Amino acid sequence: MTRVGIYEKALPKDISWLERLKLAKKLEFDYVEMSVDETDKRLARLDWTNEERHLVKRAMEDTGVMIHSMCFSGQRRYPMGSHELEVRTKSLNLMFKAIDLAYDLGIRIIQVAGYDVYYEDKDILTRHYFIENLRKSLDYAASKGVILSIEIMDDPFMNSISRFLDIKEEIASPYLQVYPDLGNLSAWGENNVGDELKLGIPYISAIHLKDTYSVTPEFPGQFRDVTFGEGCVDFEGCLKTLKRLGYSGPFMIEMWSEKAENPEIEIAKAKNYLYPLIEGAGYDV
């Protein structure tokens, strides 16, 4: 049975974890991907007390819906590749806290944002610092048995699986994997998506399902809030390719409907579009 999850930001924002997981169960999802983004409110999760962690664990036990993965996009604000030592130190400290939280909650995968820096200018040094601190992060993740999986991004630094493999050659840790976002991977016209998936198949830990508009010389692309089926992603081709390559990991539907008037309706539309394609590729959902 193929596991399909839903992104936390697709669900209503200001509800408890018990309510969130109950809703995910009602919508027939197997798991939820937690967001630890660059806002103070969500970064504060990394400092949850033992009691707060226990409440979340109890919610998972009571509902049977797990928090399988964590989207740690907070490193956009505190990037591992920053020119500033203080920022790099903060970034590494937050990563260690994220690994501890994942270990405590039973989260299998931390999705690492594939940015050396986000709000700074990039250069060879930012790449060097990113790889250096990624290695330190992986040493700690390995001690906890937590996988760090780099997402293919809306950024040239990590816009293909080939670019991930360049870093994988330097860091041979089995705890370093790749988390392709089919939308991000497809939006960059330079990528042959089928070939990229074939290159990455030994290292793919999970797949993001999201639609995007392509990057062109005249348009910077659109990497979120694109209605499924209206963007550039060939979902049928991607899913059939993944099935042919033997991929049997989870799929995670990435949406930002948490502030919608009725998130459940938006999620239902996405499921009605995606599930026939997932099943048509040969997956049992």
Backbone as numpy.savetxt, mean C-alpha at the origin, in Angstrom:
# Nx Ny Nz CAx CAy CAz Cx Cy Cz
-9.19 -19.65 -1.85 -10.03 -18.45 -1.85 -9.15 -17.20 -1.85
-9.36 -16.33 -2.80 -8.58 -15.10 -2.90 -9.06 -14.08 -1.87
-8.14 -13.50 -1.16 -8.48 -12.50 -0.15 -8.52 -11.11 -0.79
-9.61 -10.39 -0.53 -9.77 -9.03 -1.03 -9.99 -8.11 0.16
-9.22 -7.03 0.20 -9.32 -6.07 1.30 -9.78 -4.71 0.83
-10.06 -3.86 1.80 -10.50 -2.50 1.51 -9.62 -1.53 2.30
-9.30 -0.41 1.66 -8.49 0.62 2.29 -9.30 1.34 3.37
-8.67 1.61 4.49 -9.34 2.31 5.57 -10.00 3.61 5.10
-9.35 4.34 4.18 -9.87 5.63 3.76 -11.06 5.52 2.81
-11.45 4.30 2.48 -12.70 4.11 1.73 -13.89 4.10 2.68
-13.64 3.79 3.95 -14.69 3.64 4.95 -14.89 4.95 5.71
-16.04 5.14 6.36 -16.27 6.38 7.11 -15.11 6.69 8.05
-14.78 7.96 8.17 -13.56 8.36 8.87 -13.66 8.29 10.39
-14.67 8.92 10.96 -14.71 9.10 12.41 -15.55 8.03 13.09
-15.07 6.78 12.96 -15.70 5.66 13.65 -14.62 4.86 14.34
-15.02 4.01 15.28 -14.05 3.20 16.02 -13.55 2.06 15.15
-12.48 1.43 15.59 -11.97 0.29 14.83 -12.96 -0.88 14.85
-13.67 -1.05 15.95 -14.68 -2.10 15.98 -15.77 -1.83 14.95
-16.23 -0.58 14.86 -17.24 -0.22 13.87 -16.70 -0.38 12.46
-15.46 0.00 12.26 -14.85 -0.07 10.93 -14.73 -1.53 10.47
-14.30 -2.40 11.36 -14.13 -3.80 10.99 -15.49 -4.50 10.83
-16.46 -4.09 11.62 -17.82 -4.63 11.44 -18.37 -4.25 10.07
-18.12 -3.01 9.67 -18.60 -2.56 8.37 -17.89 -3.30 7.24
-16.59 -3.50 7.39 -15.84 -4.26 6.38 -16.39 -5.68 6.26
-16.75 -6.27 7.39 -17.34 -7.61 7.36 -18.69 -7.59 6.67
-19.50 -6.58 6.98 -20.81 -6.45 6.34 -20.66 -6.34 4.83
-19.63 -5.63 4.38 -19.39 -5.44 2.95 -18.64 -6.63 2.33
-18.38 -7.66 3.13 -17.80 -8.93 2.69 -16.34 -8.80 2.25
-15.60 -7.97 2.97 -14.15 -7.90 2.74 -13.44 -8.79 3.74
-12.29 -9.30 3.32 -11.52 -10.20 4.17 -10.61 -9.46 5.14
-10.22 -8.24 4.79 -9.32 -7.50 5.66 -9.39 -6.01 5.35
-8.77 -5.23 6.21 -8.68 -3.78 6.04 -7.21 -3.40 6.02
-6.87 -2.43 5.17 -5.51 -1.87 5.20 -5.55 -0.57 6.00
-4.79 -0.54 7.08 -4.72 0.63 7.95 -3.90 1.73 7.29
-4.30 2.98 7.53 -3.54 4.12 7.05 -2.81 4.79 8.21
-1.50 4.94 8.06 -0.71 5.81 8.94 -0.11 6.85 8.03
-0.88 7.93 7.82 -0.47 8.94 6.85 0.28 10.08 7.55
0.45 11.21 6.87 1.28 12.27 7.41 0.55 13.22 8.34
-0.73 12.96 8.62 -1.46 13.79 9.58 -1.05 13.41 11.01
-1.09 14.40 11.90 -0.74 14.13 13.29 -1.64 13.07 13.90
-2.93 13.11 13.54 -3.89 12.18 14.13 -3.55 10.73 13.81
-3.21 10.46 12.56 -2.92 9.06 12.20 -1.49 8.67 12.58
-0.55 9.61 12.56 0.79 9.29 13.04 0.78 8.94 14.52
-0.17 9.51 15.26 -0.26 9.23 16.70 -0.56 7.76 16.99
-1.07 7.04 16.00 -1.32 5.62 16.19 -0.04 4.85 16.54
1.08 5.38 16.07 2.35 4.71 16.35 2.71 4.75 17.82
2.04 5.61 18.58 2.27 5.72 20.02 1.08 5.22 20.84
0.23 4.40 20.22 -0.86 3.81 20.98 -0.34 3.08 22.21
-1.09 3.18 23.29 -0.75 2.45 24.51 -1.06 0.97 24.33
-0.58 0.17 25.27 -0.90 -1.26 25.24 -2.41 -1.48 25.29
-3.11 -0.65 26.07 -4.57 -0.79 26.17 -5.24 -0.48 24.84
-4.78 0.57 24.15 -5.36 0.92 22.85 -5.08 -0.18 21.83
-3.90 -0.74 21.86 -3.57 -1.84 20.95 -4.43 -3.06 21.25
-4.67 -3.31 22.52 -5.49 -4.45 22.90 -6.92 -4.29 22.38
-7.45 -3.07 22.42 -8.81 -2.83 21.94 -8.92 -3.13 20.44
-7.89 -2.76 19.68 -7.91 -3.04 18.24 -7.80 -4.54 17.99
-6.93 -5.20 18.74 -6.81 -6.65 18.61 -8.12 -7.34 18.96
-8.77 -6.84 20.00 -10.06 -7.43 20.39 -11.10 -7.23 19.30
-11.07 -6.06 18.64 -12.00 -5.81 17.54 -11.78 -6.79 16.40
-10.53 -7.10 16.10 -10.24 -8.09 15.06 -10.73 -9.47 15.46
-10.51 -9.82 16.72 -10.96 -11.12 17.21 -12.49 -11.23 17.17
-13.16 -10.16 17.56 -14.62 -10.18 17.63 -15.28 -10.23 16.25
-14.65 -9.61 15.27 -15.25 -9.55 13.93 -14.71 -10.62 12.98
-13.52 -11.11 13.26 -12.88 -12.04 12.32 -12.28 -11.35 11.11
-12.25 -10.01 11.12 -11.66 -9.23 10.02 -10.32 -8.69 10.51
-9.27 -9.00 9.79 -7.93 -8.62 10.21 -7.50 -7.30 9.58
-6.58 -6.63 10.24 -5.83 -5.54 9.62 -4.57 -6.20 9.06
-4.64 -6.54 7.80 -3.59 -7.36 7.19 -2.35 -6.54 6.82
-2.56 -5.25 6.49 -1.46 -4.43 6.01 -1.61 -3.00 6.51
-0.52 -2.27 6.47 -0.47 -0.88 6.90 0.12 -0.04 5.78
-0.61 1.00 5.37 -0.09 1.96 4.39 0.62 3.07 5.18
1.94 3.06 5.15 2.71 4.00 5.97 3.17 5.17 5.09
2.20 5.99 4.69 2.52 7.15 3.85 2.98 8.35 4.66
3.05 8.20 5.97 3.58 9.27 6.80 5.01 9.63 6.46
5.69 8.75 5.75 7.07 9.05 5.39 7.17 10.04 4.23
6.05 10.47 3.68 6.10 11.62 2.78 6.53 12.86 3.56
6.00 12.99 4.76 6.32 14.14 5.62 7.71 14.01 6.24
8.08 12.78 6.57 9.38 12.52 7.19 10.10 11.45 6.35
10.67 11.85 5.21 11.24 10.86 4.29 12.59 10.32 4.74
12.83 9.07 4.42 14.10 8.43 4.78 15.28 8.99 4.01
15.00 9.67 2.88 16.08 10.19 2.05 16.36 11.67 2.23
15.76 12.28 3.24 15.89 13.72 3.42 17.35 14.18 3.54
17.62 15.39 3.05 18.94 15.99 3.23 19.21 16.32 4.70
18.14 16.49 5.48 18.28 16.91 6.87 18.41 15.70 7.80
19.49 15.67 8.56 19.73 14.56 9.48 18.57 14.41 10.48
18.06 15.53 10.97 16.98 15.48 11.95 15.75 14.80 11.37
15.44 15.08 10.10 14.28 14.46 9.45 14.53 12.97 9.23
15.73 12.61 8.79 16.04 11.19 8.58 15.96 10.41 9.89
16.44 11.02 10.97 16.38 10.36 12.28 14.94 10.16 12.72
14.11 11.19 12.50 12.68 11.09 12.82 12.02 10.00 11.97
12.36 9.95 10.70 11.79 8.97 9.78 12.09 7.55 10.25
13.33 7.30 10.63 13.73 5.97 11.05 13.04 5.59 12.36
12.93 6.57 13.25 12.25 6.33 14.52 10.79 5.96 14.29
10.12 6.67 13.37 8.74 6.36 13.06 8.60 4.98 12.42
9.55 4.63 11.56 9.51 3.31 10.93 9.64 2.21 11.98
10.54 2.37 12.92 10.69 1.37 13.97 9.39 1.25 14.79
8.75 2.39 15.06 7.48 2.35 15.78 6.40 1.65 14.95
6.41 1.89 13.64 5.44 1.23 12.76 5.64 -0.28 12.77
6.88 -0.70 12.76 7.19 -2.13 12.81 6.72 -2.73 14.13
6.95 -2.01 15.23 6.48 -2.49 16.54 4.95 -2.60 16.57
4.27 -1.59 16.00 2.80 -1.64 15.98 2.31 -2.80 15.13
2.94 -3.00 13.98 2.56 -4.12 13.11 2.75 -5.45 13.84
3.86 -5.57 14.52 4.14 -6.82 15.27 3.08 -7.04 16.34
2.73 -5.99 17.08 1.77 -6.12 18.17 0.37 -6.46 17.67
-0.01 -5.92 16.50 -1.37 -6.13 15.98 -1.47 -7.34 15.04
-0.34 -7.93 14.69 -0.37 -9.06 13.75 -0.46 -8.63 12.30
-0.10 -7.38 12.01 -0.09 -6.89 10.63 1.09 -7.53 9.91
0.83 -8.10 8.73 1.89 -8.83 8.01 2.79 -7.93 7.19
2.19 -6.87 6.58 2.90 -6.08 5.57 2.81 -4.61 5.91
3.95 -3.93 5.91 3.97 -2.47 5.93 4.29 -2.01 4.53
3.37 -1.27 3.95 3.59 -0.72 2.62 4.42 0.56 2.76
5.63 0.50 2.23 6.56 1.63 2.31 6.37 2.51 1.08
6.13 3.80 1.30 5.98 4.72 0.16 7.30 4.81 -0.59
7.24 4.64 -1.89 8.46 4.63 -2.72 8.93 6.03 -3.07
9.17 6.84 -2.04 9.73 8.18 -2.23 11.07 8.25 -1.51
12.11 8.73 -2.18 13.31 9.08 -1.42 13.02 10.34 -0.63
12.47 11.36 -1.30 11.92 12.56 -0.67 10.67 12.94 -1.45
9.82 13.73 -0.80 8.58 14.15 -1.45 8.50 15.66 -1.60
8.83 16.39 -0.55 8.72 17.85 -0.57 10.08 18.52 -0.77
11.13 17.73 -0.99 12.47 18.27 -1.23 12.90 17.94 -2.65
13.97 18.60 -3.10 14.56 18.26 -4.39 15.30 16.94 -4.28
15.19 16.13 -5.33 15.86 14.84 -5.37 17.26 14.96 -5.95
18.16 14.11 -5.48 19.49 14.01 -6.08 20.08 12.66 -5.71
21.32 12.45 -6.07 21.96 11.16 -5.78 22.03 10.90 -4.28
22.21 11.96 -3.51 22.34 11.81 -2.07 21.02 11.37 -1.43
19.90 11.90 -1.91 18.62 11.48 -1.32 18.36 10.00 -1.60
18.77 9.54 -2.77 18.64 8.11 -3.07 19.53 7.28 -2.14
20.76 7.77 -1.94 21.69 7.08 -1.05 21.12 6.96 0.36
20.61 8.07 0.90 20.08 8.06 2.26 18.86 7.14 2.35
18.00 7.15 1.32 16.83 6.28 1.33 17.25 4.82 1.44
18.19 4.40 0.61 18.63 3.00 0.62 19.32 2.66 1.94
20.12 3.57 2.43 20.83 3.36 3.70 19.84 3.13 4.85
18.80 3.98 4.92 17.84 3.85 6.01 16.84 2.72 5.78
16.59 2.40 4.52 15.76 1.22 4.23 16.46 -0.03 4.74
17.77 -0.10 4.56 18.52 -1.27 5.05 18.41 -1.38 6.57
18.53 -0.26 7.28 18.40 -0.27 8.73 16.99 -0.70 9.13
16.00 -0.20 8.40 14.62 -0.57 8.69 14.39 -2.06 8.50
14.98 -2.61 7.45 14.80 -4.03 7.17 15.47 -4.91 8.22
16.59 -4.47 8.75 17.22 -5.23 9.83 16.28 -5.35 11.02
15.60 -4.23 11.34 14.67 -4.26 12.47 13.41 -5.04 12.12
12.90 -4.87 10.91 11.71 -5.61 10.48 11.96 -7.12 10.51
13.14 -7.52 10.09 13.47 -8.95 10.08 13.43 -9.52 11.50
13.87 -8.74 12.47 13.87 -9.22 13.85 12.46 -9.42 14.38
11.49 -8.77 13.75 10.09 -8.88 14.16 9.27 -9.75 13.19
9.88 -10.16 12.09 9.17 -10.98 11.11 8.13 -10.21 10.32
8.34 -8.90 10.12 7.40 -8.04 9.41 7.97 -7.72 8.03
7.14 -7.82 6.99 7.57 -7.54 5.62 7.43 -6.05 5.32
8.47 -5.45 4.74 8.41 -4.09 4.22 8.28 -4.20 2.70
7.18 -3.67 2.18 6.88 -3.84 0.76 6.75 -2.46 0.12
7.62 -2.16 -0.84 7.65 -0.84 -1.45 6.56 -0.72 -2.51
5.76 0.34 -2.38 4.70 0.56 -3.36 5.26 1.24 -4.61
4.75 0.81 -5.77 5.03 1.52 -7.01 4.17 2.79 -6.99
4.81 3.94 -7.24 4.24 5.22 -6.84 3.83 6.13 -7.99
3.33 7.30 -7.58 3.01 8.41 -8.47 4.21 9.33 -8.62
5.39 8.79 -8.51 6.63 9.57 -8.43 7.70 8.85 -9.26
8.50 9.60 -10.02 9.50 8.95 -10.88 10.52 8.11 -10.13
10.73 8.38 -8.84 11.72 7.62 -8.08 11.38 6.13 -8.04
10.08 5.80 -7.95 9.67 4.40 -7.86 8.40 4.21 -8.68
8.51 4.42 -9.99 7.32 4.34 -10.85 7.26 3.06 -11.66
8.11 2.10 -11.33 8.09 0.81 -12.02 8.66 -0.26 -11.12
8.33 -1.50 -11.41 8.92 -2.62 -10.68 10.40 -2.72 -11.00
10.78 -2.34 -12.20 12.21 -2.36 -12.56 13.02 -1.49 -11.62
12.48 -0.34 -11.23 13.19 0.54 -10.30 13.28 -0.09 -8.91
12.24 -0.79 -8.50 12.33 -1.54 -7.25 13.44 -2.58 -7.32
13.54 -3.28 -8.45 14.53 -4.34 -8.57 15.96 -3.80 -8.52
16.15 -2.56 -8.94 17.47 -1.94 -8.81 17.89 -1.87 -7.34
16.93 -1.55 -6.48 17.22 -1.48 -5.04 17.31 -2.88 -4.44
16.46 -3.78 -4.91 16.49 -5.16 -4.42 17.86 -5.80 -4.67
18.51 -5.42 -5.75 19.85 -5.95 -6.03 20.85 -5.54 -4.95
20.63 -4.37 -4.35 21.53 -3.90 -3.30 21.19 -4.46 -1.93
19.90 -4.78 -1.73 19.44 -5.27 -0.43 18.74 -6.60 -0.65
19.41 -7.67 -0.36 18.89 -9.00 -0.69 18.01 -9.59 0.41
17.46 -8.76 1.27 16.64 -9.25 2.38 15.35 -9.87 1.88
14.98 -11.05 2.41 13.67 -11.63 2.06 12.51 -10.82 2.64
12.80 -9.89 3.54 11.76 -9.05 4.12 11.51 -7.79 3.30
12.23 -7.63 2.19 11.99 -6.53 1.26 11.24 -7.07 0.05
10.01 -6.58 -0.13 9.17 -7.04 -1.23 8.58 -5.82 -1.95
7.75 -6.07 -2.96 7.16 -4.98 -3.74 5.64 -5.08 -3.70
5.00 -3.90 -3.69 3.55 -3.80 -3.59 3.07 -2.99 -4.80
2.86 -3.64 -5.95 2.45 -2.89 -7.14 1.05 -2.31 -6.99
0.92 -1.07 -7.34 -0.38 -0.41 -7.50 -0.65 -0.41 -9.01
-1.67 -1.14 -9.44 -1.91 -1.28 -10.88 -2.19 0.07 -11.53
-2.78 0.99 -10.77 -3.03 2.32 -11.32 -1.75 3.09 -11.53
-0.91 3.14 -10.51 0.36 3.86 -10.62 1.26 3.23 -11.69
1.30 1.91 -11.72 2.14 1.21 -12.69 1.70 1.51 -14.12
0.38 1.61 -14.31 -0.17 1.81 -15.65 -0.09 3.26 -16.11
-0.09 4.20 -15.18 -0.17 5.62 -15.55 1.09 6.12 -16.25
2.23 5.45 -15.97 3.48 5.86 -16.59 3.61 5.14 -17.92
3.45 5.87 -19.02 3.42 5.26 -20.35 4.66 4.51 -20.74
5.76 4.79 -20.06 7.02 4.10 -20.37 7.01 2.65 -19.93
6.05 2.27 -19.07 6.02 0.91 -18.53 5.24 -0.04 -19.44
5.84 -1.19 -19.75 5.08 -2.31 -20.30 4.57 -3.10 -19.10
3.30 -2.92 -18.77 2.78 -3.41 -17.50 2.91 -4.92 -17.38
2.60 -5.64 -18.45 2.72 -7.09 -18.40 4.14 -7.54 -18.12
5.11 -6.92 -18.78 6.52 -7.26 -18.55 6.94 -6.92 -17.13
6.45 -5.78 -16.63 6.80 -5.37 -15.26 6.28 -6.38 -14.24
5.04 -6.83 -14.42 4.49 -7.82 -13.49 5.27 -9.12 -13.55
5.69 -9.50 -14.75 6.49 -10.72 -14.89 7.82 -10.59 -14.17
8.47 -9.43 -14.28 9.74 -9.20 -13.59 9.56 -9.27 -12.07
8.44 -8.74 -11.60 8.28 -8.62 -10.15 7.62 -9.78 -9.46
7.10 -10.75 -10.20 6.26 -11.78 -9.60 6.92 -12.51 -8.43
8.25 -12.74 -8.41 8.80 -13.43 -7.24 8.76 -12.61 -5.96
8.48 -11.31 -6.08 8.60 -10.42 -4.92 7.29 -9.70 -4.56
6.20 -9.98 -5.26 4.95 -9.25 -5.04 4.25 -9.80 -3.79
4.02 -8.90 -2.81 3.38 -9.31 -1.56 1.88 -9.04 -1.58
1.44 -8.05 -2.34 0.02 -7.68 -2.44 -0.14 -6.76 -3.64
-1.39 -6.57 -4.05 -1.70 -5.75 -5.21 -2.74 -4.70 -4.84
-2.46 -3.45 -5.18 -3.46 -2.39 -5.07 -4.28 -2.33 -6.35
-5.59 -2.30 -6.21 -6.50 -2.10 -7.34 -6.99 -0.65 -7.29
-6.60 0.13 -8.28 -6.94 1.54 -8.36 -6.84 1.98 -9.81
-7.72 2.88 -10.24 -7.65 3.41 -11.60 -6.96 4.77 -11.58
-6.36 5.14 -12.72 -5.63 6.40 -12.84 -5.79 6.95 -14.25
-5.43 8.22 -14.42 -5.28 8.81 -15.74 -3.79 8.92 -16.05
-3.44 8.64 -17.30 -2.03 8.54 -17.69 -1.29 9.86 -17.62
0.00 9.75 -17.34 0.94 10.86 -17.45 1.24 11.08 -18.94
1.15 12.32 -19.39 1.52 12.66 -20.78 2.39 13.91 -20.75
3.00 14.28 -21.86 3.80 15.52 -21.87 2.98 16.75 -21.48
1.67 16.71 -21.70 0.82 17.86 -21.40 0.06 17.73 -20.09
0.09 16.55 -19.46 -0.76 16.29 -18.29 0.03 15.49 -17.26
0.01 15.91 -15.99 0.82 15.22 -14.97 0.25 13.90 -14.49
-0.88 13.50 -15.07 -1.54 12.28 -14.60 -2.44 12.58 -13.41
-3.33 11.64 -13.12 -4.16 11.72 -11.92 -4.11 10.36 -11.25
-3.67 10.35 -9.99 -3.33 9.10 -9.33 -4.30 8.71 -8.22
-5.39 9.45 -8.06 -6.41 9.07 -7.09 -7.75 9.67 -7.51
-8.80 9.12 -6.92 -10.16 9.60 -7.16 -10.56 9.51 -8.63
-10.10 8.46 -9.31 -10.54 8.17 -10.67 -11.52 7.00 -10.60
-12.70 7.18 -11.15 -13.72 6.13 -11.12 -13.22 4.88 -11.84
-13.42 3.72 -11.21 -12.98 2.47 -11.82 -13.63 2.30 -13.19
-12.80 1.98 -14.17 -13.28 1.78 -15.53 -13.18 3.00 -16.41
-12.88 4.17 -15.81 -12.78 5.39 -16.60 -11.34 5.81 -16.85
-10.39 5.14 -16.23 -8.99 5.51 -16.36 -8.24 4.66 -17.37
-6.95 4.56 -17.18 -6.07 3.92 -18.16 -5.75 2.46 -17.85
-6.19 1.95 -16.71 -5.78 0.61 -16.29 -6.56 -0.47 -17.05
-5.84 -1.39 -17.63 -6.43 -2.57 -18.27 -6.54 -3.65 -17.18
-7.59 -3.56 -16.37 -7.72 -4.49 -15.26 -7.84 -5.94 -15.73
-8.58 -6.17 -16.79 -8.74 -7.54 -17.28 -7.39 -8.12 -17.68
-6.60 -7.34 -18.43 -5.29 -7.83 -18.84 -4.35 -8.02 -17.67
-4.34 -7.08 -16.74 -3.45 -7.19 -15.57 -3.80 -8.40 -14.72
-5.09 -8.58 -14.45 -5.50 -9.67 -13.58 -5.25 -11.04 -14.23
-5.51 -11.13 -15.53 -5.25 -12.41 -16.21 -3.75 -12.69 -16.27
-2.95 -11.64 -16.42 -1.50 -11.81 -16.40 -1.03 -12.31 -15.04
-1.54 -11.69 -13.98 -1.16 -12.11 -12.63 -1.55 -13.57 -12.37
-2.74 -13.96 -12.84 -3.17 -15.34 -12.65 -2.26 -16.30 -13.42
-1.93 -15.94 -14.65 -1.04 -16.78 -15.45 0.34 -16.93 -14.81
0.80 -15.87 -14.17 2.11 -15.88 -13.53 2.11 -16.60 -12.19
0.93 -16.97 -11.72 0.83 -17.74 -10.48 0.64 -16.90 -9.24
0.26 -15.64 -9.41 0.05 -14.80 -8.22 -1.18 -15.27 -7.47
-1.03 -15.49 -6.16 -2.15 -15.95 -5.34 -2.29 -15.13 -4.06
-1.66 -13.96 -4.02 -1.73 -13.10 -2.85 -2.99 -12.26 -2.81
-3.08 -11.35 -1.84 -4.29 -10.54 -1.68 -4.38 -9.38 -2.66
-5.61 -8.94 -2.88 -5.90 -7.72 -3.63 -6.51 -6.71 -2.67
-6.11 -5.46 -2.79 -6.64 -4.42 -1.91 -7.21 -3.29 -2.76
-8.50 -3.02 -2.56 -9.17 -1.95 -3.30 -8.85 -0.62 -2.62
-8.20 0.26 -3.37 -7.78 1.55 -2.81 -8.73 2.65 -3.28
-9.43 3.24 -2.31 -10.39 4.31 -2.59 -10.28 5.36 -1.48
-10.80 6.55 -1.76 -10.79 7.64 -0.78 -12.21 8.17 -0.60
-13.13 7.30 -0.23 -14.53 7.68 -0.11 -14.94 7.91 1.34
-13.97 8.10 2.25 -14.29 8.22 3.67 -15.15 9.45 3.98
-15.07 10.47 3.11 -15.87 11.68 3.34 -17.09 11.77 2.41
-17.32 10.71 1.66 -18.48 10.70 0.75 -19.78 10.68 1.55
-20.86 11.12 0.93 -22.16 11.12 1.60 -22.55 9.71 2.02
-22.25 8.74 1.17 -22.53 7.34 1.50 -21.39 6.47 0.96
-20.33 6.26 1.77 -19.21 5.45 1.31 -19.60 4.05 0.86
-20.62 3.48 1.49 -21.02 2.11 1.13 -21.47 2.03 -0.33
-22.15 3.06 -0.80 -22.60 3.06 -2.20 -21.40 3.13 -3.13
-20.42 3.96 -2.79 -19.22 4.08 -3.63 -18.44 2.77 -3.66
-18.34 2.11 -2.52 -17.64 0.83 -2.45 -18.38 -0.23 -3.26
-19.70 -0.23 -3.18 -20.49 -1.20 -3.94 -20.27 -1.02 -5.43
-20.18 0.22 -5.91 -19.91 0.47 -7.32 -18.56 -0.12 -7.72
-17.56 0.07 -6.87 -16.23 -0.47 -7.16 -16.26 -1.99 -7.22
-16.93 -2.61 -6.26 -17.02 -4.07 -6.25 -17.75 -4.59 -7.48
-18.82 -3.92 -7.86 -19.58 -4.36 -9.03 -18.74 -4.30 -10.30
-17.79 -3.38 -10.34 -16.91 -3.30 -11.51 -15.76 -4.32 -11.41
-15.14 -4.42 -10.25 -13.91 -5.20 -10.12 -14.14 -6.70 -9.96
-15.15 -7.09 -9.19 -15.28 -8.51 -8.87 -15.50 -9.40 -10.09
-16.32 -8.99 -11.06 -16.44 -9.83 -12.26 -15.11 -9.99 -13.00
-14.27 -8.95 -12.97 -12.97 -9.04 -13.63 -12.02 -9.95 -12.87
-12.06 -9.87 -11.53 -11.21 -10.75 -10.72 -11.62 -12.20 -10.93
-12.94 -12.44 -10.90 -13.42 -13.81 -11.10 -13.18 -14.26 -12.53
-13.30 -13.36 -13.50 -13.06 -13.71 -14.90 -11.61 -14.08 -15.17
-10.71 -13.59 -14.33 -9.30 -13.96 -14.46 -9.00 -15.31 -13.86
-9.98 -15.87 -13.16 -9.79 -17.20 -12.58 -9.63 -17.23 -11.08
-9.84 -16.08 -10.43 -9.73 -16.03 -8.97 -11.10 -16.29 -8.35
-11.10 -16.95 -7.21 -12.32 -17.28 -6.48 -12.48 -16.27 -5.35
-13.45 -15.34 -5.49 -13.66 -14.33 -4.44 -15.07 -14.43 -3.88
